[in-house]
PDB file of C-alpha atoms in Angstrom:
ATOM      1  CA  UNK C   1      -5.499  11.523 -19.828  1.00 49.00           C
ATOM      2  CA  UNK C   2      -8.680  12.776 -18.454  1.00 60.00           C
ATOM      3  CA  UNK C   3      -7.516  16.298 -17.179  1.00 68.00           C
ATOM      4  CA  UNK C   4      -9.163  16.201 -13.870  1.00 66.00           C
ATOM      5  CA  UNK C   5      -7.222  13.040 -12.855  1.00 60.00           C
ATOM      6  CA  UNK C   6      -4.656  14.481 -14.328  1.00 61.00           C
ATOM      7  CA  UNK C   7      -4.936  17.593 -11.930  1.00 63.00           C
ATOM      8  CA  UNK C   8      -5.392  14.740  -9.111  1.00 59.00           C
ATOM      9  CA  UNK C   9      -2.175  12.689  -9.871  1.00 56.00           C
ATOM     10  CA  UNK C  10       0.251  15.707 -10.067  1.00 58.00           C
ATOM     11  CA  UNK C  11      -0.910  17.571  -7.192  1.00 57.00           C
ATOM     12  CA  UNK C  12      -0.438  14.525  -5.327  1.00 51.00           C
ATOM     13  CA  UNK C  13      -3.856  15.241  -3.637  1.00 49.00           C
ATOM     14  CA  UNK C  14      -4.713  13.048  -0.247  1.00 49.00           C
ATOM     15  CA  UNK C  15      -2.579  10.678   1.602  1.00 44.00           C
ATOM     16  CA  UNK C  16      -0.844   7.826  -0.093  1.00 46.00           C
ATOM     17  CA  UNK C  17      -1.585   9.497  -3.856  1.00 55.00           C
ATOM     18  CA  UNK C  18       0.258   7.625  -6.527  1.00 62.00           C
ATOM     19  CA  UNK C  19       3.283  10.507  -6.708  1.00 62.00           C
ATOM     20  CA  UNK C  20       4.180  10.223  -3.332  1.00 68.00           C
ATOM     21  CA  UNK C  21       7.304   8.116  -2.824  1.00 71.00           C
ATOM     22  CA  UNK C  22       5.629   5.941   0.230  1.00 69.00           C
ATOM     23  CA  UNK C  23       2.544   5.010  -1.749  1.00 71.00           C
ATOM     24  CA  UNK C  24       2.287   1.774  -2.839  1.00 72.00           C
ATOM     25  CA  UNK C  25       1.121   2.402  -6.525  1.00 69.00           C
ATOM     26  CA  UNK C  26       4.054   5.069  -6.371  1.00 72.00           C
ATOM     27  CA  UNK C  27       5.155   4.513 -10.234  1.00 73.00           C
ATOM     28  CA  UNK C  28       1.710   2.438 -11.289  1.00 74.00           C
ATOM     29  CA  UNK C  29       0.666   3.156 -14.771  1.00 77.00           C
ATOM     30  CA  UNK C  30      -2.405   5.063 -15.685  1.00 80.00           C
ATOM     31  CA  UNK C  31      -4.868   3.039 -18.144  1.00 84.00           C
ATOM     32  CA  UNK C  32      -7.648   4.446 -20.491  1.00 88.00           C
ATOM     33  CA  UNK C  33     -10.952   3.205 -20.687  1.00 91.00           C
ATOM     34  CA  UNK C  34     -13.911   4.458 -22.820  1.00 94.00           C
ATOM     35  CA  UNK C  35     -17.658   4.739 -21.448  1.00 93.00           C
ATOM     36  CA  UNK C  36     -20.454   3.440 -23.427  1.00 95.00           C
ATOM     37  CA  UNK C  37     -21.550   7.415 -24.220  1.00 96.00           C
ATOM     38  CA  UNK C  38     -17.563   7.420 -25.964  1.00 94.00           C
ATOM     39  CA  UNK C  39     -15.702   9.835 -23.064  1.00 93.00           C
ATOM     40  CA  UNK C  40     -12.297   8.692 -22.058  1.00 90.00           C
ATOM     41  CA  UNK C  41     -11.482   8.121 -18.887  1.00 87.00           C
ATOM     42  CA  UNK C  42      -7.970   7.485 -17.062  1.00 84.00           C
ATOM     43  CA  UNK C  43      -8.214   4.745 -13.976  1.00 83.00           C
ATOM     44  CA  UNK C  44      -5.033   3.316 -12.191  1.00 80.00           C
ATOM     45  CA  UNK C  45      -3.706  -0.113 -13.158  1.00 80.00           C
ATOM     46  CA  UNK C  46      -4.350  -2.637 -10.339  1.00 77.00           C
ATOM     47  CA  UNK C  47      -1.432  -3.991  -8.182  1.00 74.00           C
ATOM     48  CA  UNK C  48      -0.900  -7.277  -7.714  1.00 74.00           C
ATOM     49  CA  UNK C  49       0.304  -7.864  -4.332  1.00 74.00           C
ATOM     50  CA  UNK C  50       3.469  -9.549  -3.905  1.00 75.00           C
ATOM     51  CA  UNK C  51       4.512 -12.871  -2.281  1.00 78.00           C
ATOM     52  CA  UNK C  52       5.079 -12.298   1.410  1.00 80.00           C
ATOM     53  CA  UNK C  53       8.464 -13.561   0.976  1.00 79.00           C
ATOM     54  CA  UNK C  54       9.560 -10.280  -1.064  1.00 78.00           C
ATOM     55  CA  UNK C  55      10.714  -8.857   2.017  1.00 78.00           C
ATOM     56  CA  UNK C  56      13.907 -10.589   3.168  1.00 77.00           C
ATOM     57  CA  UNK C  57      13.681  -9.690   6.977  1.00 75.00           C
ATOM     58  CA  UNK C  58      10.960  -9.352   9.271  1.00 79.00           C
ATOM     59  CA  UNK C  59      10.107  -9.812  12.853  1.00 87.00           C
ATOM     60  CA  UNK C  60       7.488 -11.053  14.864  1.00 92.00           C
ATOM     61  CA  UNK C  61       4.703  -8.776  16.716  1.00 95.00           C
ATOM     62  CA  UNK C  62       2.207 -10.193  18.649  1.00 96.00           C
ATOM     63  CA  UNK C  63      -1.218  -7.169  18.358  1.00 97.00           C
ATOM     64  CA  UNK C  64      -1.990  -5.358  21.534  1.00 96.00           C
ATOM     65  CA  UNK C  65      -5.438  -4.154  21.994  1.00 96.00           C
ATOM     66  CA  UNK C  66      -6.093  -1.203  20.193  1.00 94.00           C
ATOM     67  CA  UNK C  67      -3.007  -1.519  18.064  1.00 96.00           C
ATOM     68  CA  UNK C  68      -3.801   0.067  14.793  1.00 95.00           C
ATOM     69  CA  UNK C  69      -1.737  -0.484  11.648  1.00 93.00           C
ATOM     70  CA  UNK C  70      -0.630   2.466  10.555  1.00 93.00           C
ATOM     71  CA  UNK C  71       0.082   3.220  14.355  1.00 94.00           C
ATOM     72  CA  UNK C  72       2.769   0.380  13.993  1.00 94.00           C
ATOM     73  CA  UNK C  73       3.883   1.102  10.828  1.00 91.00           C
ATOM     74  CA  UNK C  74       4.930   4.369  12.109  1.00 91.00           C
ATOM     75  CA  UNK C  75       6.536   2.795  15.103  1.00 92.00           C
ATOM     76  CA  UNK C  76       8.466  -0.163  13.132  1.00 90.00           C
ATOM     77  CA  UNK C  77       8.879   1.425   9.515  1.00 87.00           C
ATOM     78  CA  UNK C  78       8.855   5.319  10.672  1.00 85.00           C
ATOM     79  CA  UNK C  79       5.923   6.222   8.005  1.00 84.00           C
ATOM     80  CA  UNK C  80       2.445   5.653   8.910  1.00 88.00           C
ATOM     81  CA  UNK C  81       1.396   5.395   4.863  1.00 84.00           C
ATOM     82  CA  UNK C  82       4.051   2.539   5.120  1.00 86.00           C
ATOM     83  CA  UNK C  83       1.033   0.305   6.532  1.00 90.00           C
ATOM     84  CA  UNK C  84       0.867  -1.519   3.030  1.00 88.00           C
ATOM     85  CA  UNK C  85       4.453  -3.207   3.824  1.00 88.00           C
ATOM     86  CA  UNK C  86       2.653  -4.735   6.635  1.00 92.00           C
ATOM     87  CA  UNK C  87       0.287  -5.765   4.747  1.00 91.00           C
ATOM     88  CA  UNK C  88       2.513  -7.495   2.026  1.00 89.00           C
ATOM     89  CA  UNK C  89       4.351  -9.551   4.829  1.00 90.00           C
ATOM     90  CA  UNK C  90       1.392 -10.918   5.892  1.00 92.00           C
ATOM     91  CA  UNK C  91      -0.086 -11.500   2.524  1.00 89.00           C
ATOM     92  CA  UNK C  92      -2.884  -9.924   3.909  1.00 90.00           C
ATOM     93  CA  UNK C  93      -5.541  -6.998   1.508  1.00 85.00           C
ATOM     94  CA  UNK C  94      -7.239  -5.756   4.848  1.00 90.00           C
ATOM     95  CA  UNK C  95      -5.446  -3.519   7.178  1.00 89.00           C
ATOM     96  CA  UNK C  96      -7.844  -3.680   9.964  1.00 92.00           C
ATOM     97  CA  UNK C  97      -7.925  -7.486   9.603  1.00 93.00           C
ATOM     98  CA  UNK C  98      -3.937  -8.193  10.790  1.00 93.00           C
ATOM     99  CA  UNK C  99      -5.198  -6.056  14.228  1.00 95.00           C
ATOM    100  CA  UNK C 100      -8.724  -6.806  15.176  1.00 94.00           C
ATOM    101  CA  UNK C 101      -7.323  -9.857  17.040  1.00 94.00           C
ATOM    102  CA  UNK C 102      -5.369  -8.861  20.344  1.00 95.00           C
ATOM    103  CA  UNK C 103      -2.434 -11.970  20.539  1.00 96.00           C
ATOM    104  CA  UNK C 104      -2.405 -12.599  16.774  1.00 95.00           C
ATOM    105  CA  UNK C 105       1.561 -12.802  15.457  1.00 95.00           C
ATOM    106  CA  UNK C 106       2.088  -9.965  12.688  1.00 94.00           C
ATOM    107  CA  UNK C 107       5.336 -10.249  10.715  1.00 92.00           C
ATOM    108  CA  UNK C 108       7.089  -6.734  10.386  1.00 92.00           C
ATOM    109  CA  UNK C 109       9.533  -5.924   7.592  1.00 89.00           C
ATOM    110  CA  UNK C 110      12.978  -5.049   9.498  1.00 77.00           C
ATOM    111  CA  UNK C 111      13.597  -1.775   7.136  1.00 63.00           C
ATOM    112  CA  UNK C 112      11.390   0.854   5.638  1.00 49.00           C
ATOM    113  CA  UNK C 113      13.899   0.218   2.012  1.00 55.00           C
ATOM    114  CA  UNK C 114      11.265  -1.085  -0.156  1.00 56.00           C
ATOM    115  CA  UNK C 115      12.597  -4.023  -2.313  1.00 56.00           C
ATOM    116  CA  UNK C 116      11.871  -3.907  -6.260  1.00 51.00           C
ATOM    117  CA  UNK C 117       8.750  -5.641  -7.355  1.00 52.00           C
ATOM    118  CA  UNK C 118       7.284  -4.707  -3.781  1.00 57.00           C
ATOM    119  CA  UNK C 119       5.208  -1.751  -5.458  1.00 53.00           C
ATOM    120  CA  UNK C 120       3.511  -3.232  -8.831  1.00 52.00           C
ATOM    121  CA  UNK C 121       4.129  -6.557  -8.397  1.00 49.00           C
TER     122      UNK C 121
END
């Protein structure tokens, strides 16, 4: 692995980093790939998001003005960097998407537990 991500994935460095519990690539492998000049480099594997319907529970939320996600993810889920659960239920890849929209319905995952398959697909 290319020491310097190395470093990066072990410290854990930033919010949501792979080796923190709450991150969504929490467990996501590490792939090589090889630059034209023949250096090695480490990237992480891509997630595939999961089917909305991976989450058993949820409940409805209609957006507020000025309601930002990771605002209600720490309201609903208790973790702010639990925004990407939110995302999932709503089969949606941009955060600021589900809440640019005052009145639009936002499904909420009932628990912070996150089901298998919710993390790498």
């Amino acid at each position: 692995m290319d020491a310097s991500l190395s470093a990066l994935i072990r410290s854990a460095a930033g919010t949501g980093a792979p080796t923190l519990p709450s991150s969504r690539y929490y467990g996501a492998a590490t792939l090589p790939y090889t630059l034209a000049n023949g250096v090695a480099v480490r990237y992480l594997a891509r997630r595939i998001v999961p089917q909305p319907t991976i989450y058993p529970a949820t409940q409805g939320y209609a957006v507020c003005e000025g309601d930002r996600l990771d605002n209600l993810a720490a309201k609903f889920l208790g973790d702010p960097l639990l925004y990407w659960m939110i995302c999932d239920a709503n089969a949606s890849v941009d955060p600021d998407a589900l809440t640019a929209q005052a009145g639009r319905a936002v499904l909420i995952p009932l628990s912070s537990n996150i089901p298998p398959g919710a993390r790498n697909g």
